[in-house]
Amino acid sequence: MNPVFQGLITIAVGVGGIFVYFIASNAFLDKVLFPAKGPNASRNINRANTIRPWLFMAPTIIALSLYLVYPVIGSFIRSLFNRSGDEFVGFSNYTTMFASSEFRTAFWNNVLWALVVPSVSTFLGLLIAQLTDKLRWGNIAKSLIFMPMAISFVGASLIWKFVYAIDPELGVINAIRVNMFGASPLDVLQIAFWNNLFLMVILIWVQTGFAMVILSAALRGIPEETIEAAIIDGANPFQIFFRIQVPQVTNTIIVVFTTTTILVLKVFDIVYAMTGGNFNTQILPSYMMQFMFRDDGRATAVAIVIMLIVTPVMIQNIRQARAEMR
Amino acid sequence: MATLKLTDVAKTYGGTVDVLRNINLDIKTGELIVFVGPSGCGKSTLLRMIAGLEKITGGTLEIDGQVVNDTPPAQRGIAMVFQSYALYPHMTVRDNMSFSLKLAKKSKAEIEEAVSKAARILQLEPYLDRLPKALSGGQRQRVAIGRSIVRDPKVYLFDEPLSNLDAALRVATRIEIAQLKESMPDSTMIYVTHDQVEAMTLASRIVVLANKGIAQVGTPLDLYERPENEFVAQFIGSPAMNLLSGEIVETGQHTTVKLDGGGIAVAAVPTQAADKGLKVNVGVRPEDLYEAQGGDYIFDAKVNITEALGEVTLLYFEPQGDNEALIGKLPGIHNGLRGTPVKMTAKPEKVQIFHDGRSLHYR
Amino acid sequence: MDNIAGKKSSLSIVVNITVFLLVLIWLIPTVGLFVSSFRDRDAISASGWWLAPLATEQTFRGRGDTESVTPGDGGVVLTGNVFLDPEIAPSFPNGEGKIAAFGDSGREPGEFPAGEVADLGDGASLIVERSGDYVFTLPEDPGDRGPRYYVVAKTPPSFTLDNYRTVLSAGGMGQAFVNTLTVTIPTTIIPILMAAFAAYALAWMDFAGRSWLIAAIIGLLVVPLQLALVPMLTLHNQVGIGQSFLGIWLAHAAFGQPLAVYLLRNYMIGLPRDIIESARVDGGTDFQIFMKIILPLSFPALAAFAIFQFLWTWNDLLVAKVFLPSSEETKVMTVKIADDLLGSRGGDWGILAAAAFVSITIPLLVFFTLQRYLVRGLLAGSVK
């Protein structure tokens, strides 16, 4: 069947199905199981109301447990088995992995990514948010800087591959090197260690807009009076920014920082498309992709390691959310 | 149309935090009951319990003799006007008013009739096709009321409906509500407010809530003239009633109290011989105080500050002993009193006597 | 803030310039690729894209026209026009151009400025006018092969849509575009509906364990997708879904749930409590309240998540690589670009650039038209 046609049917079946599910299950609850009639009417209504939330949440809960909760457990179990999945090998996938130098490179590169990308993009986001807030064309500037959010990581990689191209007639960087400094062109993606930073630039380019938008809203949420009070107290713009505004958006900065950190641990596209993990630029997500379909035991072991790295952030997030709910 | 009966109604949160307990209240058809009390006293919670928006954790609530503790709000035959009006922002005035009837699957003709009738009463006809955001505060308020009228409920519930309006509009809308009540003599209404003027002007009876319970139930003038306890005495009326400590020295139809500050107060409150020597607090409203022209006086104190409001002048007296600063309210303008000692007294029928916080009237 | 007395304007100039530079840095990569997508292969390798709007000087070579040989003093004379030379004419379709310089060797094609007589030694000389007319003087008849000459000519800037034509037709990109749409649209609509119901329950219905469920969803927000890939693909294979569109629809719908529920719940909890209670007093059931009050009022958040999910599924490479078969008919655009174009066509920048722009046009369009909602949704998710 033509996939387009199939897609249309899916939309119809999916959307229709969800409505049918909700209408039918609610009707069943109210009319058949606990009818709001007869001597027990009010008790029945209350019973129906204890069940109803679960009806509302059932599709989501099923989807989540199947596609996110089960895989955490499933992946862990799979990581204890060998390449083809038929022999239990204990933690040997992990020991082999920890012993491999490529894993260690990927691990430390990932640590570097998780430190550099969130800090730089949050900082730049904060800076741009503050600067553009006062400009007449600030909104245009913001929307241009926000734009890379709409571009896929693959698309972004392509765009930057062009910037980094060796040919001075193609790559801006080498053009500047050659034409302005008379140096010979070089492949920035092959310079050990620094190439990691060049790859991070791509993600920073994408993520700064996100940080900027959120921080800009947070900065605008600061009571104007506190800033005016600071002006009257004689603070200069820098003092106002760092001593009055930034402290008042600390929570938002933390949110932006953690959100970006989580993202960093998921993104494999950039490395995959730019260097394929060569020249010591491997990170865990792309390292994992190397083993996908070839050695699922090792692939899942990498996934579990990523999960472990994310866990503290996850706990922190839950704590924060629970504190806010009170 | 409807009676309400609350028996030992209580509310606890999480099994430990008491919010309300032992609420006993009988509401007759056609009454307009006002709940007042300091903020946090649970007056809104009690209203929401009657509406069914909060679970009743103890006691029973009956509407027309039927226990409705477990009945969901929509089946209780109530309508509620919220402080924020709670108009549905995406629906026109007409849709807002007809929403409940549509949900109840009323016929189109019935809905149309009910809506146009309510719109006529509330003068909302020109605005029926507008969205709430295109209305002024007072108009939104009327839509909120209209929304409850169309349901023709047994009981109307108002949760501080005027507190979002400015002062002038508040007075106008208050009078409208009073007229509305008059035009529907059979409808039962319960009204929560923190505004004493609203309570005094609208209520057929006021329920004063304090300390998780009912402090007093009575007509506005009952509460004003015969408060049951010191709390109600000081809560109703502004500025609050003055309290002076003393000891009963003469009993009988009238009671004479020798005050710690040296003054003498005579109250039209009957006491028995055994009460002699009882430690009491004497309560006098600021507006009942007047300058003593010789003879007995309740207190003799220097005027610290005067506030001239035009029709009255407030006198703040130098505090004496442990008593709180005393306040007097004299009609007219009195400029020369500041810094001079003044002897004040009041008529016996305006003087209250409290022992242990309770009025001796109600023994 | 703008009205404050005695505000320095120098600072505002600095701010303006800084922001301008930042925006420039942000734009350069995209603009570069965009410009390149309209240039053909030769133009790209001849000059940097930043020179594309200018006329460029290019070197051409041709041969003297042997049919125009006429005897002259001391030998023969060949005359003709550079722009009619069969080797050069295709680059100048309207037969006109401007010669900047000429020469007779490939090493120094621009040795002599146009209009000057060049002594080529051995009694030979050449003059090329700016208009392209040339006069060769040779000591003897060159026979069939005319003598080589080189000219440096200014070519007008040329832009072409050929790259887009190539990408959309031959490269299988059209198919990939359709495949991407097929993946994206169902996986944008369906999860929103699922999540909206759940978010309403978590925001406005009272039940035991609610706060735990919310915590769990926030926890799942950070679970790396990678974890799900192997076990879910195995499961899909076991139940017979395998690698297919159905599989990727299910996967995307599920993976979108935590963010969707989180965003929508945060938004819904911010709706005025009075309105929902009023609807309850008015006799609405939870289902009616949801359909008639919550859904219409949550439109901004729904739109925000829709944009998010659309961008995410459109741009996704990982899930597509795993849950779709790797055959040519089912490739989505990201896979196509990452695997085919970045690999095999690595050299053809024009094609690559056009491909990239085909893949980001729709997201950019969606982004710029619906940005307002996206921002609002983002804020519902992260700022309290």
mmCIF file of N, CA and C in Angstrom, chain C residues 175-224:
data_model
loop_
_atom_site.group_PDB
_atom_site.id
_atom_site.type_symbol
_atom_site.label_atom_id
_atom_site.label_comp_id
_atom_site.label_asym_id
_atom_site.label_seq_id
_atom_site.Cartn_x
_atom_site.Cartn_y
_atom_site.Cartn_z
ATOM 1 N N GLN C 175 10.848 11.291 -3.090
ATOM 2 C CA GLN C 175 10.298 10.170 -2.335
ATOM 3 C C GLN C 175 10.554 10.362 -0.843
ATOM 4 N N ALA C 176 11.800 10.786 -0.517
ATOM 5 C CA ALA C 176 12.152 10.965 0.885
ATOM 6 C C ALA C 176 11.296 12.048 1.520
ATOM 7 N N PHE C 177 11.025 13.093 0.747
ATOM 8 C CA PHE C 177 10.188 14.185 1.239
ATOM 9 C C PHE C 177 8.798 13.670 1.609
ATOM 10 N N VAL C 178 8.239 12.899 0.698
ATOM 11 C CA VAL C 178 6.919 12.312 0.956
ATOM 12 C C VAL C 178 6.978 11.388 2.169
ATOM 13 N N ASN C 179 8.049 10.590 2.257
ATOM 14 C CA ASN C 179 8.176 9.691 3.401
ATOM 15 C C ASN C 179 8.231 10.473 4.704
ATOM 16 N N THR C 180 8.987 11.571 4.692
ATOM 17 C CA THR C 180 9.074 12.367 5.905
ATOM 18 C C THR C 180 7.700 12.867 6.320
ATOM 19 N N LEU C 181 6.946 13.367 5.346
ATOM 20 C CA LEU C 181 5.590 13.829 5.659
ATOM 21 C C LEU C 181 4.744 12.691 6.227
ATOM 22 N N THR C 182 4.905 11.521 5.629
ATOM 23 C CA THR C 182 4.126 10.373 6.079
ATOM 24 C C THR C 182 4.456 10.021 7.525
ATOM 25 N N VAL C 183 5.714 10.191 7.887
ATOM 26 C CA VAL C 183 6.085 9.912 9.274
ATOM 27 C C VAL C 183 5.576 11.021 10.180
ATOM 28 N N THR C 184 5.716 12.254 9.721
ATOM 29 C CA THR C 184 5.543 13.400 10.604
ATOM 30 C C THR C 184 4.099 13.677 10.999
ATOM 31 N N ILE C 185 3.209 13.662 10.035
ATOM 32 C CA ILE C 185 1.863 14.169 10.337
ATOM 33 C C ILE C 185 1.104 13.292 11.340
ATOM 34 N N PRO C 186 1.042 11.984 11.115
ATOM 35 C CA PRO C 186 0.346 11.200 12.151
ATOM 36 C C PRO C 186 1.025 11.310 13.516
ATOM 37 N N THR C 187 2.344 11.367 13.529
ATOM 38 C CA THR C 187 3.019 11.388 14.824
ATOM 39 C C THR C 187 2.978 12.765 15.458
ATOM 40 N N THR C 188 2.416 13.735 14.769
ATOM 41 C CA THR C 188 2.203 15.024 15.426
ATOM 42 C C THR C 188 0.815 15.073 16.040
ATOM 43 N N ILE C 189 -0.156 14.554 15.316
ATOM 44 C CA ILE C 189 -1.542 14.703 15.769
ATOM 45 C C ILE C 189 -1.900 13.726 16.886
ATOM 46 N N ILE C 190 -1.545 12.470 16.696
ATOM 47 C CA ILE C 190 -2.041 11.451 17.628
ATOM 48 C C ILE C 190 -1.508 11.621 19.057
ATOM 49 N N PRO C 191 -0.201 11.813 19.238
ATOM 50 C CA PRO C 191 0.268 11.931 20.626
ATOM 51 C C PRO C 191 -0.320 13.117 21.369
ATOM 52 N N ILE C 192 -0.661 14.191 20.639
ATOM 53 C CA ILE C 192 -1.226 15.353 21.339
ATOM 54 C C ILE C 192 -2.534 14.982 22.009
ATOM 55 N N LEU C 193 -3.362 14.265 21.274
ATOM 56 C CA LEU C 193 -4.657 13.897 21.828
ATOM 57 C C LEU C 193 -4.493 13.011 23.047
ATOM 58 N N MET C 194 -3.631 12.002 22.902
ATOM 59 C CA MET C 194 -3.399 11.096 24.032
ATOM 60 C C MET C 194 -2.940 11.894 25.245
ATOM 61 N N ALA C 195 -1.945 12.755 24.986
ATOM 62 C CA ALA C 195 -1.334 13.468 26.091
ATOM 63 C C ALA C 195 -2.291 14.476 26.710
ATOM 64 N N ALA C 196 -3.161 15.068 25.887
ATOM 65 C CA ALA C 196 -4.063 16.092 26.422
ATOM 66 C C ALA C 196 -4.990 15.495 27.473
ATOM 67 N N PHE C 197 -5.512 14.318 27.180
ATOM 68 C CA PHE C 197 -6.375 13.667 28.168
ATOM 69 C C PHE C 197 -5.603 13.378 29.455
ATOM 70 N N ALA C 198 -4.421 12.817 29.301
ATOM 71 C CA ALA C 198 -3.634 12.474 30.483
ATOM 72 C C ALA C 198 -3.273 13.730 31.263
ATOM 73 N N ALA C 199 -2.916 14.793 30.532
ATOM 74 C CA ALA C 199 -2.519 16.032 31.206
ATOM 75 C C ALA C 199 -3.691 16.607 31.986
ATOM 76 N N TYR C 200 -4.888 16.509 31.424
ATOM 77 C CA TYR C 200 -6.058 17.016 32.148
ATOM 78 C C TYR C 200 -6.249 16.234 33.438
ATOM 79 N N ALA C 201 -6.145 14.911 33.333
ATOM 80 C CA ALA C 201 -6.316 14.090 34.537
ATOM 81 C C ALA C 201 -5.280 14.471 35.587
ATOM 82 N N LEU C 202 -4.046 14.669 35.144
ATOM 83 C CA LEU C 202 -2.987 14.984 36.100
ATOM 84 C C LEU C 202 -3.111 16.400 36.648
ATOM 85 N N ALA C 203 -3.775 17.274 35.899
ATOM 86 C CA ALA C 203 -3.876 18.650 36.374
ATOM 87 C C ALA C 203 -5.125 18.871 37.220
ATOM 88 N N TRP C 204 -6.238 18.299 36.815
ATOM 89 C CA TRP C 204 -7.502 18.705 37.423
ATOM 90 C C TRP C 204 -8.335 17.594 38.011
ATOM 91 N N MET C 205 -7.883 16.362 37.987
ATOM 92 C CA MET C 205 -8.673 15.311 38.606
ATOM 93 C C MET C 205 -7.928 14.857 39.848
ATOM 94 N N ASP C 206 -8.716 14.485 40.855
ATOM 95 C CA ASP C 206 -8.117 14.108 42.126
ATOM 96 C C ASP C 206 -8.075 12.600 42.223
ATOM 97 N N PHE C 207 -6.902 12.043 42.402
ATOM 98 C CA PHE C 207 -6.867 10.601 42.630
ATOM 99 C C PHE C 207 -5.576 10.244 43.350
ATOM 100 N N ALA C 208 -5.580 9.098 43.978
ATOM 101 C CA ALA C 208 -4.408 8.683 44.737
ATOM 102 C C ALA C 208 -3.258 8.440 43.775
ATOM 103 N N GLY C 209 -2.089 8.842 44.165
ATOM 104 C CA GLY C 209 -0.901 8.553 43.361
ATOM 105 C C GLY C 209 -0.648 9.564 42.266
ATOM 106 N N ARG C 210 -1.409 10.660 42.268
ATOM 107 C CA ARG C 210 -1.241 11.626 41.196
ATOM 108 C C ARG C 210 0.167 12.216 41.186
ATOM 109 N N SER C 211 0.636 12.629 42.369
ATOM 110 C CA SER C 211 1.939 13.301 42.379
ATOM 111 C C SER C 211 3.053 12.323 41.994
ATOM 112 N N TRP C 212 2.855 11.053 42.299
ATOM 113 C CA TRP C 212 3.869 10.070 41.901
ATOM 114 C C TRP C 212 3.917 9.913 40.388
ATOM 115 N N LEU C 213 2.734 9.914 39.801
ATOM 116 C CA LEU C 213 2.698 9.780 38.339
ATOM 117 C C LEU C 213 3.372 10.966 37.663
ATOM 118 N N ILE C 214 3.099 12.162 38.203
ATOM 119 C CA ILE C 214 3.721 13.356 37.615
ATOM 120 C C ILE C 214 5.235 13.231 37.733
ATOM 121 N N ALA C 215 5.694 12.808 38.916
ATOM 122 C CA ALA C 215 7.129 12.636 39.117
ATOM 123 C C ALA C 215 7.681 11.633 38.112
ATOM 124 N N ALA C 216 6.944 10.545 37.903
ATOM 125 C CA ALA C 216 7.423 9.515 36.985
ATOM 126 C C ALA C 216 7.561 10.088 35.577
ATOM 127 N N ILE C 217 6.589 10.903 35.184
ATOM 128 C CA ILE C 217 6.646 11.458 33.830
ATOM 129 C C ILE C 217 7.821 12.417 33.682
ATOM 130 N N ILE C 218 8.063 13.206 34.727
ATOM 131 C CA ILE C 218 9.213 14.099 34.674
ATOM 132 C C ILE C 218 10.504 13.282 34.620
ATOM 133 N N GLY C 219 10.509 12.170 35.325
ATOM 134 C CA GLY C 219 11.669 11.282 35.267
ATOM 135 C C GLY C 219 11.882 10.737 33.860
ATOM 136 N N LEU C 220 10.785 10.322 33.229
ATOM 137 C CA LEU C 220 10.905 9.725 31.890
ATOM 138 C C LEU C 220 11.335 10.755 30.847
ATOM 139 N N LEU C 221 11.117 12.028 31.191
ATOM 140 C CA LEU C 221 11.508 13.101 30.290
ATOM 141 C C LEU C 221 12.988 13.017 29.922
ATOM 142 N N VAL C 222 13.799 12.500 30.827
ATOM 143 C CA VAL C 222 15.229 12.503 30.572
ATOM 144 C C VAL C 222 15.761 11.139 30.159
ATOM 145 N N VAL C 223 14.904 10.125 30.101
ATOM 146 C CA VAL C 223 15.407 8.814 29.695
ATOM 147 C C VAL C 223 15.943 8.909 28.268
ATOM 148 N N PRO C 224 17.203 8.531 28.060
ATOM 149 C CA PRO C 224 17.741 8.641 26.698
ATOM 150 C C PRO C 224 17.004 7.692 25.763
#
